[in-house]
Short mmCIF file of C-alpha atoms and ligand atoms in Angstrom, two decimals:
data_model
loop_
_atom_site.label_atom_id
_atom_site.label_comp_id
_atom_site.label_asym_id
_atom_site.label_seq_id
_atom_site.Cartn_x
_atom_site.Cartn_y
_atom_site.Cartn_z
CA MET A 1 3.96 -65.79 13.38
CA SER A 2 3.99 -66.39 17.08
CA ALA A 3 7.07 -67.65 18.88
CA SER A 4 5.34 -71.07 19.55
CA GLU A 5 4.52 -71.42 15.82
CA LEU A 6 7.94 -70.30 14.75
CA ALA A 7 9.53 -72.84 17.18
CA ARG A 8 7.33 -75.54 15.69
CA GLN A 9 8.16 -74.83 12.24
CA ILE A 10 11.85 -74.60 12.87
CA ALA A 11 11.83 -77.86 14.81
CA GLY A 12 9.81 -79.50 11.98
CA GLY A 13 12.24 -78.43 9.38
CA ASP A 14 9.84 -76.15 7.55
CA THR A 15 12.18 -73.19 7.91
CA THR A 16 15.57 -72.62 9.63
CA ALA A 17 16.78 -70.35 12.53
CA VAL A 18 18.85 -68.30 9.99
CA ALA A 19 15.84 -67.68 7.73
CA VAL A 20 13.71 -66.65 10.61
CA CYS A 21 16.44 -64.46 11.95
CA GLU A 22 16.93 -62.74 8.53
CA ALA A 23 13.17 -62.16 8.08
CA HIS A 24 12.95 -60.42 11.50
CA LEU A 25 16.20 -58.40 10.80
CA ASP A 26 14.53 -57.28 7.54
CA ARG A 27 11.34 -56.23 9.38
CA ILE A 28 13.46 -54.35 11.87
CA LYS A 29 15.25 -52.64 9.07
CA ALA A 30 11.80 -51.39 7.59
CA ILE A 31 9.96 -50.50 10.66
CA GLU A 32 12.60 -49.38 13.33
CA PRO A 33 13.40 -45.97 11.73
CA LYS A 34 9.79 -45.01 12.37
CA VAL A 35 9.32 -46.69 15.80
CA SER A 36 12.72 -46.43 17.49
CA ALA A 37 12.30 -49.53 19.70
CA PHE A 38 15.87 -50.52 19.98
CA ASN A 39 18.85 -49.07 21.68
CA THR A 40 21.06 -51.62 19.93
CA VAL A 41 20.34 -54.18 17.25
CA THR A 42 22.67 -56.98 17.40
CA ALA A 43 22.38 -58.36 13.94
CA GLU A 44 25.67 -60.04 13.45
CA ARG A 45 25.61 -61.65 16.80
CA ALA A 46 22.10 -62.80 16.12
CA LEU A 47 23.09 -64.33 12.66
CA ASP A 48 26.19 -66.10 14.21
CA ARG A 49 23.91 -67.63 16.73
CA ALA A 50 21.31 -68.59 14.33
CA ARG A 51 23.87 -70.39 12.23
CA ALA A 52 25.22 -72.22 15.17
CA LEU A 53 21.69 -73.25 15.94
CA ASP A 54 20.97 -74.69 12.63
CA VAL A 55 24.24 -76.73 12.74
CA HIS A 56 23.20 -77.96 16.12
CA GLN A 57 19.80 -79.03 14.71
CA ARG A 58 21.30 -80.60 11.68
CA ALA A 59 23.52 -82.71 14.06
CA GLY A 60 20.37 -84.14 15.27
CA LYS A 61 20.93 -82.73 18.99
CA PRO A 62 17.87 -82.05 21.26
CA LEU A 63 16.34 -78.73 20.72
CA GLY A 64 15.26 -76.07 23.31
CA PRO A 65 11.69 -74.90 23.58
CA LEU A 66 12.61 -71.52 21.96
CA HIS A 67 15.00 -73.00 19.36
CA GLY A 68 15.51 -70.32 16.71
CA VAL A 69 13.04 -67.80 18.20
CA PRO A 70 14.02 -64.21 17.90
CA VAL A 71 13.66 -62.05 21.08
CA ALA A 72 14.32 -58.57 22.29
CA ILE A 73 15.59 -57.67 25.71
CA LYS A 74 14.79 -54.47 27.65
CA ASP A 75 18.03 -52.53 28.01
CA ASN A 76 18.21 -52.61 31.84
CA MET A 77 19.04 -56.27 31.76
CA CYS A 78 22.82 -57.30 31.38
CA THR A 79 24.03 -58.96 28.35
CA ALA A 80 27.55 -60.15 28.30
CA GLY A 81 29.54 -58.38 25.65
CA VAL A 82 26.47 -56.20 24.50
CA PRO A 83 26.10 -52.73 25.77
CA THR A 84 23.48 -52.14 28.50
CA THR A 85 22.75 -48.48 29.23
CA ALA A 86 19.22 -48.44 31.00
CA SER A 87 18.65 -45.68 28.57
CA SER A 88 20.70 -43.48 30.69
CA LYS A 89 23.79 -41.23 29.83
CA ILE A 90 25.59 -42.42 33.10
CA LEU A 91 25.87 -45.87 31.50
CA ARG A 92 26.94 -44.95 28.15
CA GLY A 93 29.66 -47.32 26.96
CA PHE A 94 28.88 -49.82 29.71
CA VAL A 95 29.34 -53.40 28.41
CA PRO A 96 28.34 -56.04 31.15
CA PRO A 97 30.86 -59.03 31.67
CA TYR A 98 27.95 -61.33 32.50
CA SER A 99 24.35 -61.89 31.30
CA ALA A 100 21.24 -61.69 33.46
CA THR A 101 19.80 -65.13 34.46
CA VAL A 102 16.80 -64.46 32.25
CA VAL A 103 18.94 -63.82 29.31
CA ALA A 104 21.16 -67.03 30.04
CA ARG A 105 17.94 -69.08 30.29
CA LEU A 106 16.45 -67.68 27.04
CA GLU A 107 19.59 -68.43 25.20
CA ALA A 108 19.94 -71.82 26.77
CA ALA A 109 16.45 -72.65 25.47
CA GLY A 110 17.63 -71.72 21.93
CA ALA A 111 16.29 -68.14 21.69
CA VAL A 112 18.20 -65.55 19.52
CA MET A 113 18.47 -62.14 20.89
CA LEU A 114 18.12 -59.44 18.16
CA GLY A 115 18.79 -56.51 20.31
CA LYS A 116 18.27 -54.27 23.47
CA THR A 117 15.24 -52.11 23.64
CA ASN A 118 14.44 -48.65 24.78
CA LEU A 119 13.11 -47.63 28.21
CA ASP A 120 12.36 -44.72 30.35
CA GLU A 121 15.86 -43.92 32.10
CA PHE A 122 16.36 -46.72 34.84
CA ALA A 123 12.69 -47.81 34.13
CA MET A 124 11.32 -44.60 35.81
CA GLY A 125 8.33 -43.60 33.61
CA SER A 126 5.23 -44.52 31.66
CA SER A 127 6.09 -43.41 28.31
CA THR A 128 9.75 -43.92 27.34
CA GLU A 129 9.91 -40.11 27.08
CA ASN A 130 12.48 -40.20 29.94
CA SER A 131 15.03 -42.21 27.88
CA ALA A 132 18.35 -40.25 27.16
CA LEU A 133 18.22 -41.74 23.73
CA GLY A 134 14.94 -40.30 22.67
CA PRO A 135 11.36 -41.68 22.87
CA THR A 136 9.96 -44.87 21.22
CA LYS A 137 6.79 -44.37 19.18
CA ASN A 138 3.57 -46.41 19.30
CA PRO A 139 3.34 -48.41 16.17
CA TRP A 140 -0.53 -47.98 16.30
CA ASP A 141 -0.05 -44.13 16.02
CA LEU A 142 3.42 -42.71 15.69
CA ASP A 143 2.46 -39.46 17.44
CA ARG A 144 1.66 -41.40 20.51
CA THR A 145 3.54 -43.01 23.14
CA PRO A 146 3.92 -46.96 23.43
CA GLY A 147 3.72 -46.56 27.21
CA GLY A 148 6.55 -47.31 29.51
CA SER A 149 8.79 -47.96 30.97
CA SER A 150 9.23 -51.04 28.83
CA GLY A 151 7.93 -49.17 25.68
CA GLY A 152 10.53 -50.33 23.43
CA SER A 153 10.01 -54.07 24.17
CA ALA A 154 6.18 -53.51 23.70
CA ALA A 155 6.59 -51.51 20.37
CA ALA A 156 9.04 -54.24 19.06
CA VAL A 157 6.45 -56.94 19.51
CA ALA A 158 3.60 -54.70 18.41
CA GLY A 159 5.40 -53.76 15.28
CA ARG A 160 5.94 -57.44 14.74
CA MET A 161 9.62 -57.00 14.66
CA VAL A 162 10.12 -59.92 17.40
CA PRO A 163 7.38 -62.26 18.55
CA LEU A 164 8.78 -62.23 22.16
CA ALA A 165 10.53 -59.63 24.35
CA LEU A 166 11.26 -59.17 28.05
CA GLY A 167 10.26 -56.21 30.25
CA SER A 168 10.64 -55.40 33.82
CA ASP A 169 7.63 -54.25 35.93
CA THR A 170 8.08 -52.16 39.03
CA GLY A 171 4.74 -50.33 39.00
CA GLY A 172 3.18 -51.44 35.75
CA SER A 173 6.02 -51.18 33.19
CA ILE A 174 5.13 -54.42 31.44
CA ARG A 175 1.39 -54.34 31.58
CA GLN A 176 0.91 -50.60 30.77
CA PRO A 177 2.80 -50.66 27.56
CA ALA A 178 1.36 -54.18 26.66
CA ALA A 179 -2.18 -52.51 26.99
CA LEU A 180 -1.15 -49.29 25.06
CA CYS A 181 0.33 -51.42 22.22
CA GLY A 182 -2.27 -54.10 21.95
CA ILE A 183 -0.35 -57.00 23.23
CA VAL A 184 0.02 -59.47 26.26
CA GLY A 185 2.26 -58.62 29.13
CA LEU A 186 2.74 -60.73 32.21
CA LYS A 187 4.30 -59.50 35.52
CA PRO A 188 4.88 -62.80 37.49
CA THR A 189 4.66 -63.23 41.26
CA TYR A 190 7.41 -61.35 43.04
CA GLY A 191 10.35 -63.82 43.41
CA ARG A 192 9.32 -65.97 40.52
CA VAL A 193 11.82 -64.69 37.92
CA SER A 194 15.43 -63.97 38.99
CA ARG A 195 16.39 -60.28 39.14
CA TYR A 196 20.16 -61.18 38.69
CA GLY A 197 21.53 -59.06 36.26
CA LEU A 198 18.51 -56.74 36.16
CA MET A 199 19.59 -53.08 37.03
CA ALA A 200 17.80 -52.48 40.25
CA PHE A 201 15.16 -49.51 40.42
CA ALA A 202 13.05 -50.59 43.50
CA SER A 203 14.09 -54.08 44.61
CA SER A 204 11.03 -54.98 46.61
CA LEU A 205 8.79 -54.26 43.65
CA ASP A 206 10.92 -55.17 40.43
CA GLN A 207 10.01 -58.25 38.54
CA ILE A 208 10.91 -59.38 35.02
CA GLY A 209 8.27 -60.81 32.61
CA PRO A 210 7.41 -61.40 28.89
CA PHE A 211 5.51 -59.45 26.13
CA SER A 212 4.09 -61.37 23.33
CA CYS A 213 0.94 -61.49 20.95
CA THR A 214 -0.48 -64.64 22.35
CA VAL A 215 -1.07 -66.00 25.90
CA GLU A 216 0.43 -69.11 24.73
CA ASP A 217 3.80 -67.50 23.92
CA ALA A 218 3.80 -65.61 27.27
CA ALA A 219 3.28 -69.03 29.11
CA LEU A 220 6.21 -70.45 26.91
CA ALA A 221 8.50 -67.58 27.75
CA PHE A 222 7.64 -67.56 31.45
CA GLN A 223 8.33 -71.21 31.74
CA VAL A 224 11.77 -70.75 30.42
CA ILE A 225 12.74 -67.72 32.57
CA GLY A 226 10.93 -68.63 35.78
CA GLY A 227 11.99 -70.77 38.76
CA HIS A 228 14.57 -70.60 41.41
CA ASP A 229 17.98 -68.92 40.80
CA ALA A 230 20.79 -69.05 43.64
CA HIS A 231 22.19 -65.83 42.37
CA ASP A 232 19.01 -63.73 43.44
CA ALA A 233 18.38 -63.90 47.28
CA THR A 234 14.87 -63.15 46.91
CA SER A 235 14.16 -65.79 44.35
CA SER A 236 11.53 -68.22 45.28
CA THR A 237 11.98 -72.02 45.67
CA GLU A 238 8.36 -72.69 44.88
CA ALA A 239 8.20 -75.24 41.96
CA MET A 240 7.06 -73.95 38.52
CA PRO A 241 4.05 -75.91 37.29
CA ASP A 242 3.52 -76.98 33.58
CA LEU A 243 2.17 -73.86 32.27
CA LEU A 244 1.53 -74.84 28.81
CA ALA A 245 -0.47 -77.72 30.14
CA SER A 246 -2.63 -75.31 32.26
CA LEU A 247 -3.91 -73.70 29.06
CA THR A 248 -7.04 -75.80 28.82
CA GLY A 249 -9.46 -73.10 27.52
CA GLU A 250 -11.72 -73.96 30.59
CA VAL A 251 -12.89 -71.05 32.83
CA LYS A 252 -16.06 -72.79 34.03
CA GLY A 253 -16.42 -71.93 37.79
CA LEU A 254 -13.78 -69.44 37.74
CA ARG A 255 -14.73 -66.52 40.08
CA ILE A 256 -13.76 -63.11 38.82
CA GLY A 257 -13.75 -60.25 41.36
CA VAL A 258 -14.60 -56.86 39.78
CA PRO A 259 -13.93 -53.84 42.20
CA LYS A 260 -16.79 -51.67 40.82
CA ALA A 261 -16.23 -48.65 43.15
CA PHE A 262 -12.51 -48.48 41.84
CA LEU A 263 -13.49 -48.27 38.18
CA GLY A 264 -15.29 -45.01 38.40
CA GLU A 265 -13.56 -41.79 38.15
CA GLY A 266 -10.78 -40.85 35.49
CA VAL A 267 -11.45 -44.11 33.38
CA ASP A 268 -12.28 -43.29 29.79
CA ALA A 269 -15.67 -44.44 28.48
CA PRO A 270 -14.33 -46.64 25.66
CA VAL A 271 -11.82 -48.23 28.06
CA LEU A 272 -14.63 -49.13 30.53
CA ALA A 273 -16.91 -50.45 27.65
CA ALA A 274 -14.06 -52.71 26.34
CA PHE A 275 -13.42 -53.98 29.90
CA HIS A 276 -17.09 -54.77 30.48
CA GLU A 277 -17.35 -56.53 27.12
CA ALA A 278 -14.40 -58.63 28.14
CA MET A 279 -15.92 -59.61 31.34
CA LYS A 280 -19.10 -60.57 29.34
CA SER A 281 -17.16 -62.74 27.10
CA LEU A 282 -15.46 -64.52 30.06
CA ALA A 283 -18.88 -64.96 31.80
CA ALA A 284 -20.24 -66.49 28.65
CA ARG A 285 -17.46 -69.02 28.72
CA GLY A 286 -18.67 -70.13 32.20
CA ALA A 287 -16.66 -67.65 34.58
CA THR A 288 -18.70 -65.97 37.34
CA LEU A 289 -18.43 -62.36 38.02
CA VAL A 290 -18.40 -61.17 41.66
CA ASP A 291 -18.57 -57.58 43.21
CA ILE A 292 -15.64 -57.02 45.36
CA GLU A 293 -14.13 -54.04 47.33
CA LEU A 294 -10.52 -53.09 47.57
CA PRO A 295 -10.78 -50.20 50.01
CA HIS A 296 -7.21 -49.26 49.98
CA ALA A 297 -6.45 -49.44 46.41
CA GLY A 298 -7.07 -45.84 46.03
CA TYR A 299 -3.86 -45.26 48.09
CA GLY A 300 -1.76 -47.27 45.78
CA ILE A 301 -0.25 -44.38 43.77
CA PRO A 302 1.00 -42.32 46.75
CA VAL A 303 2.34 -45.53 48.50
CA TYR A 304 4.09 -46.74 45.40
CA TYR A 305 5.77 -43.33 44.80
CA LEU A 306 6.99 -43.25 48.28
CA ILE A 307 8.30 -46.69 48.47
CA ALA A 308 9.64 -46.85 44.87
CA THR A 309 11.45 -43.57 45.23
CA ALA A 310 12.96 -44.42 48.62
CA GLU A 311 14.48 -47.80 47.17
CA ALA A 312 15.63 -46.05 43.98
CA SER A 313 17.53 -43.41 45.97
CA SER A 314 19.39 -46.21 47.75
CA ASN A 315 19.88 -48.32 44.61
CA LEU A 316 21.11 -45.60 42.33
CA ALA A 317 23.73 -44.62 44.83
CA ARG A 318 26.11 -47.05 43.14
CA TYR A 319 26.38 -44.71 40.08
CA ASP A 320 29.18 -42.73 41.35
CA GLY A 321 31.50 -42.12 38.37
CA VAL A 322 33.87 -44.76 39.79
CA ARG A 323 32.54 -48.16 38.95
CA TYR A 324 30.35 -47.88 36.03
CA GLY A 325 29.88 -45.63 32.95
CA HIS A 326 30.19 -41.96 32.85
CA ARG A 327 32.86 -39.84 34.95
CA THR A 328 32.98 -36.14 34.65
CA THR A 329 36.16 -34.48 33.41
CA ILE A 330 38.31 -34.03 36.36
CA GLU A 331 39.45 -30.30 36.96
CA LYS A 332 42.58 -29.39 38.93
CA ASP A 333 41.02 -28.43 42.24
CA ASP A 334 38.22 -31.11 42.20
CA THR A 335 37.73 -33.18 45.38
CA LEU A 336 36.36 -36.74 45.43
CA LEU A 337 32.91 -35.34 46.37
CA THR A 338 32.80 -32.87 43.44
CA MET A 339 33.55 -35.71 41.09
CA TYR A 340 30.77 -37.68 42.51
CA GLU A 341 28.30 -34.87 42.24
CA ARG A 342 29.24 -33.65 38.78
CA SER A 343 29.45 -37.12 37.50
CA ARG A 344 25.97 -37.84 38.71
CA ASP A 345 24.74 -34.37 37.76
CA GLU A 346 25.93 -34.88 34.03
CA GLY A 347 24.86 -38.48 34.00
CA PHE A 348 21.30 -38.61 35.40
CA GLY A 349 18.16 -37.13 33.66
CA ALA A 350 15.53 -34.87 35.24
CA GLU A 351 13.02 -37.57 36.31
CA VAL A 352 15.85 -39.78 37.90
CA LYS A 353 17.02 -36.69 39.82
CA ARG A 354 13.40 -35.94 40.95
CA ARG A 355 13.04 -39.46 42.23
CA ILE A 356 16.50 -39.61 44.02
CA MET A 357 15.59 -36.33 45.94
CA LEU A 358 12.21 -37.43 46.75
CA GLY A 359 13.43 -40.92 47.92
CA THR A 360 16.09 -39.36 50.05
CA TYR A 361 13.72 -36.87 51.55
CA VAL A 362 11.20 -39.61 52.61
CA LEU A 363 13.98 -41.81 54.03
CA SER A 364 15.50 -38.84 56.09
CA ALA A 365 15.37 -38.51 59.86
CA GLY A 366 12.17 -36.72 60.87
CA TYR A 367 10.38 -37.75 57.75
CA TYR A 368 10.87 -41.49 57.67
CA ASP A 369 7.95 -42.14 60.23
CA ALA A 370 5.54 -39.78 58.46
CA TYR A 371 6.22 -41.00 54.85
CA TYR A 372 8.29 -44.15 54.34
CA LEU A 373 6.88 -46.10 57.43
CA LYS A 374 3.42 -44.91 56.80
CA ALA A 375 3.48 -46.07 53.18
CA GLN A 376 4.81 -49.58 54.37
CA GLN A 377 2.00 -49.73 56.66
CA VAL A 378 -0.63 -48.89 53.94
CA ARG A 379 1.18 -51.44 51.79
CA THR A 380 0.16 -54.05 54.32
CA LEU A 381 -3.48 -52.96 54.32
CA LEU A 382 -3.58 -53.32 50.53
CA ARG A 383 -2.03 -56.73 50.83
CA ARG A 384 -4.70 -57.63 53.45
CA ASP A 385 -7.40 -56.26 51.08
CA PHE A 386 -6.46 -58.91 48.38
CA GLU A 387 -6.12 -61.65 50.90
CA HIS A 388 -9.59 -60.99 51.96
CA VAL A 389 -10.78 -60.84 48.27
CA PHE A 390 -9.04 -64.17 47.28
CA ALA A 391 -11.05 -65.99 49.96
CA SER A 392 -14.12 -65.64 47.68
CA VAL A 393 -12.55 -65.08 44.17
CA ASP A 394 -9.87 -66.55 41.99
CA VAL A 395 -8.70 -63.52 40.19
CA VAL A 396 -9.44 -59.74 40.29
CA ALA A 397 -10.18 -57.85 37.06
CA THR A 398 -9.76 -54.23 36.11
CA PRO A 399 -8.81 -52.26 33.10
CA THR A 400 -4.94 -52.23 32.82
CA THR A 401 -4.94 -48.46 32.24
CA PRO A 402 -7.36 -45.45 32.56
CA THR A 403 -6.87 -44.32 28.95
CA PRO A 404 -5.49 -45.50 25.66
CA ALA A 405 -2.14 -44.31 24.44
CA PHE A 406 -1.52 -40.51 25.12
CA LYS A 407 0.27 -38.18 22.68
CA LEU A 408 4.00 -37.86 23.02
CA GLY A 409 4.67 -34.69 25.10
CA GLU A 410 1.14 -34.51 26.43
CA LYS A 411 2.01 -35.44 29.98
CA THR A 412 5.78 -34.82 30.06
CA SER A 413 5.39 -31.33 31.94
CA ASP A 414 3.05 -32.71 34.57
CA PRO A 415 4.62 -35.68 36.62
CA ILE A 416 1.44 -36.24 38.69
CA GLN A 417 -0.61 -36.87 35.44
CA MET A 418 2.13 -39.34 34.35
CA TYR A 419 2.03 -41.19 37.63
CA LEU A 420 -1.73 -41.48 37.52
CA ASN A 421 -1.48 -43.82 34.61
CA ASP A 422 -0.37 -46.56 36.98
CA ILE A 423 -3.44 -46.48 39.05
CA PHE A 424 -4.54 -50.00 38.26
CA THR A 425 -1.10 -51.58 38.00
CA VAL A 426 0.88 -50.61 41.16
CA SER A 427 -1.29 -52.86 43.42
CA ALA A 428 0.20 -56.02 42.12
CA ASN A 429 3.79 -54.76 42.84
CA LEU A 430 3.03 -53.63 46.10
CA THR A 431 1.40 -56.88 46.93
CA GLY A 432 3.82 -59.05 45.16
CA LEU A 433 0.88 -60.75 43.30
CA PRO A 434 1.01 -61.82 39.63
CA ALA A 435 -0.93 -59.88 36.96
CA ILE A 436 -1.39 -60.02 33.23
CA SER A 437 -2.61 -57.46 30.53
CA VAL A 438 -4.56 -58.90 27.65
CA PRO A 439 -5.77 -56.90 24.50
CA CYS A 440 -9.47 -56.47 24.66
CA GLY A 441 -10.47 -53.88 22.01
CA PHE A 442 -9.88 -50.55 20.45
CA SER A 443 -10.97 -46.91 20.96
CA ALA A 444 -12.88 -45.04 18.12
CA ASP A 445 -9.46 -43.96 16.67
CA ARG A 446 -8.17 -47.48 16.71
CA LEU A 447 -5.84 -47.35 19.75
CA PRO A 448 -5.56 -50.62 21.53
CA ILE A 449 -7.24 -51.26 25.01
CA GLY A 450 -6.20 -53.93 27.58
CA PHE A 451 -7.74 -55.55 30.59
CA GLN A 452 -5.93 -56.86 33.64
CA LEU A 453 -6.15 -60.04 35.67
CA THR A 454 -4.47 -60.23 39.10
CA GLY A 455 -4.17 -63.59 40.77
CA ARG A 456 -3.03 -65.29 44.02
CA MET A 457 0.67 -65.58 44.82
CA PHE A 458 2.28 -68.15 42.53
CA ASP A 459 -0.94 -68.66 40.74
CA GLU A 460 0.21 -67.55 37.12
CA ALA A 461 -1.42 -70.74 35.82
CA THR A 462 -4.88 -69.55 36.62
CA LEU A 463 -4.16 -66.12 35.02
CA LEU A 464 -2.59 -67.62 31.85
CA ARG A 465 -5.47 -69.95 31.63
CA ALA A 466 -8.29 -67.42 31.82
CA ALA A 467 -6.46 -65.03 29.60
CA ASP A 468 -5.84 -67.86 26.99
CA SER A 469 -9.38 -68.92 27.16
CA TYR A 470 -10.54 -65.30 26.39
CA GLN A 471 -8.07 -65.21 23.33
CA ARG A 472 -9.95 -68.25 21.96
CA ASP A 473 -13.00 -66.25 21.72
CA THR A 474 -11.57 -63.02 20.49
CA ALA A 475 -9.25 -61.66 17.78
CA PHE A 476 -7.87 -58.41 19.17
CA HIS A 477 -4.44 -60.08 19.73
CA THR A 478 -4.38 -61.07 15.98
CA GLU A 479 -4.65 -57.45 14.74
CA ALA A 480 -1.52 -55.59 13.88
CA PRO A 481 -0.79 -51.96 13.18
CA ALA A 482 -1.74 -50.93 9.73
CA PHE A 483 1.58 -49.16 8.52
CA ALA A 484 4.45 -50.74 6.46
N1 LIG B 1 5.51 -45.93 35.70
C1 LIG B 1 5.92 -46.43 36.94
C2 LIG B 1 7.02 -45.43 37.38
O1 LIG B 1 7.28 -44.54 36.85
C3 LIG B 1 6.21 -47.74 36.74
C4 LIG B 1 7.56 -47.88 36.25
C5 LIG B 1 7.92 -49.35 36.18
O2 LIG B 1 7.21 -50.27 36.41
N2 LIG B 1 9.30 -49.66 35.97
O3 LIG B 1 7.79 -45.69 38.32
#
C-alpha cells in the first residue's frame, strides 16, 4: 500500500499504526536478508512509537499527514539516539545527539522510522558498493546493484519494506537508484529542504528528497520535509505551495524540452525506447514536445567531479579521530599528526580517499585556476543553458540513466565508467534545479527504466503534476519485484 493509502486507512480506523508497523517489520524480516538495504533496523523504537501514536489517535487528538506511516532514512542523516554511520568505518559507533530537520519533521508529521539505510560511504558512488558494510542488492535482480549512493533507501522501497524513504542527492543519488529500482525519486530545488543534520559531502550540491512508488507519496513527503529552516544557512525562504493540490492530472499545454543531441551516444537502446514511449504518452495527454539544445551538458561529469571532490576534501577534514567515531590505537611515539593520519587512513575507504586527494589537488595553489575555477565557470555556462531553455519550455526531459541496473562488481575497478552513470543527473545539482525520476518501463530481462524531468527553480509543483499525470496512464509504478 502507498504511504497516502496507509495514512488514510489508519486515520479512518481501518487499521492501526501498530498493525502497519508490524506488517512492515515482518516484510523486512523476510526480504532484508536477501537485499541488505538496512544498516540498522529500529524495530523496538518503531513499535514503541507506533503504540504511542495509536494512543494519541484514540485520545481524539489531531493526526499528522503521515500518522503511522513507516519510513526509512539514509544513514547519512542524523537520528538522535540511533547510530548514524554514513556507511563508513570512521563513524562506527557514532550516535548523534540530535536529529536532522527532515527526520524531526517526518516524525512530527506522525511517520514511524523503521531503520537507517545503506549507502556508498559518505554518499560517494553510484552502486552502494563503496559501503564499508557491504553492498545492497537490487530487489529486481539480486546479482545487480540498486544504484547509489542512496541504494539502501531505493531497495527498501522497491522491495516493499517501507512505502517511503529519504535519500540525499549530490549528483544523482536519489534519481539514479530510483530509476534502477523502478520507483519515484525527487531531488528538490537547492535550498528547498534543510540540510541540517545531513552529513555534508558537497555542500553546494547536496539536497535531501523522497523515494516512493507513487508521485502522490513523493508530493506528500516533500510537503512535510520542505520549507525554510533557520538551522541551515542555505535554506530558502520561498513559500512551499500546496503540492497535493497541484496534482490535477492536467498537462495540456505543458511544453517539454527534449535535448536530442544529448541523448545519442552511450545510451542503451531499450532505455531510449522506453524514454520516447513515455514522451509519447505525455504528448497524448496534451503536452507539447519541443527540440532543445543544452550545449554545455556534455561537460557535466568533469565539472561535477571537480567541484564535488573539492568540497568533499574540505568537508571531510572534520573526521580527524578527535571529535567523531574512529580513533587509531595510539602508540608511544605518536605525534598528533600521526594520530590524525592513521585514524583517517584506517577509517576511510578507497573511493573516499581518492576523492579527498583529487579534491585537495584541484584546490591547491597552481592548479586552482586551471581546474576548480574553470569548473565553476563552466557551471555558470550550464546554468545559462537551462535559463535559456526555460524561456521556451516548462520542463526538460531525458532518461535518468544511460543503462538499467548493472551487475555488482561490473564497474568497481573502473571509476570513470562508474562516474559516467551520472551523465543525465549531475546537471540538476550543478544548476540547483529540481528534478524527478519516474519509472517508465523494463528492459528485456525485466530491469526497471526511468525517465527524468528537470524543472525551473522552486517549481517542483510542475514536475510532480507532470509525473503524476503520467502515472495515471501507466502501471509501471505498480509492478513489484517477483521474489518473496
Ligand atoms: N554518483 C555520484 C557520485 O559518486 C553522485 C553521488 C550523490 O549524489 N551523492 O558522486
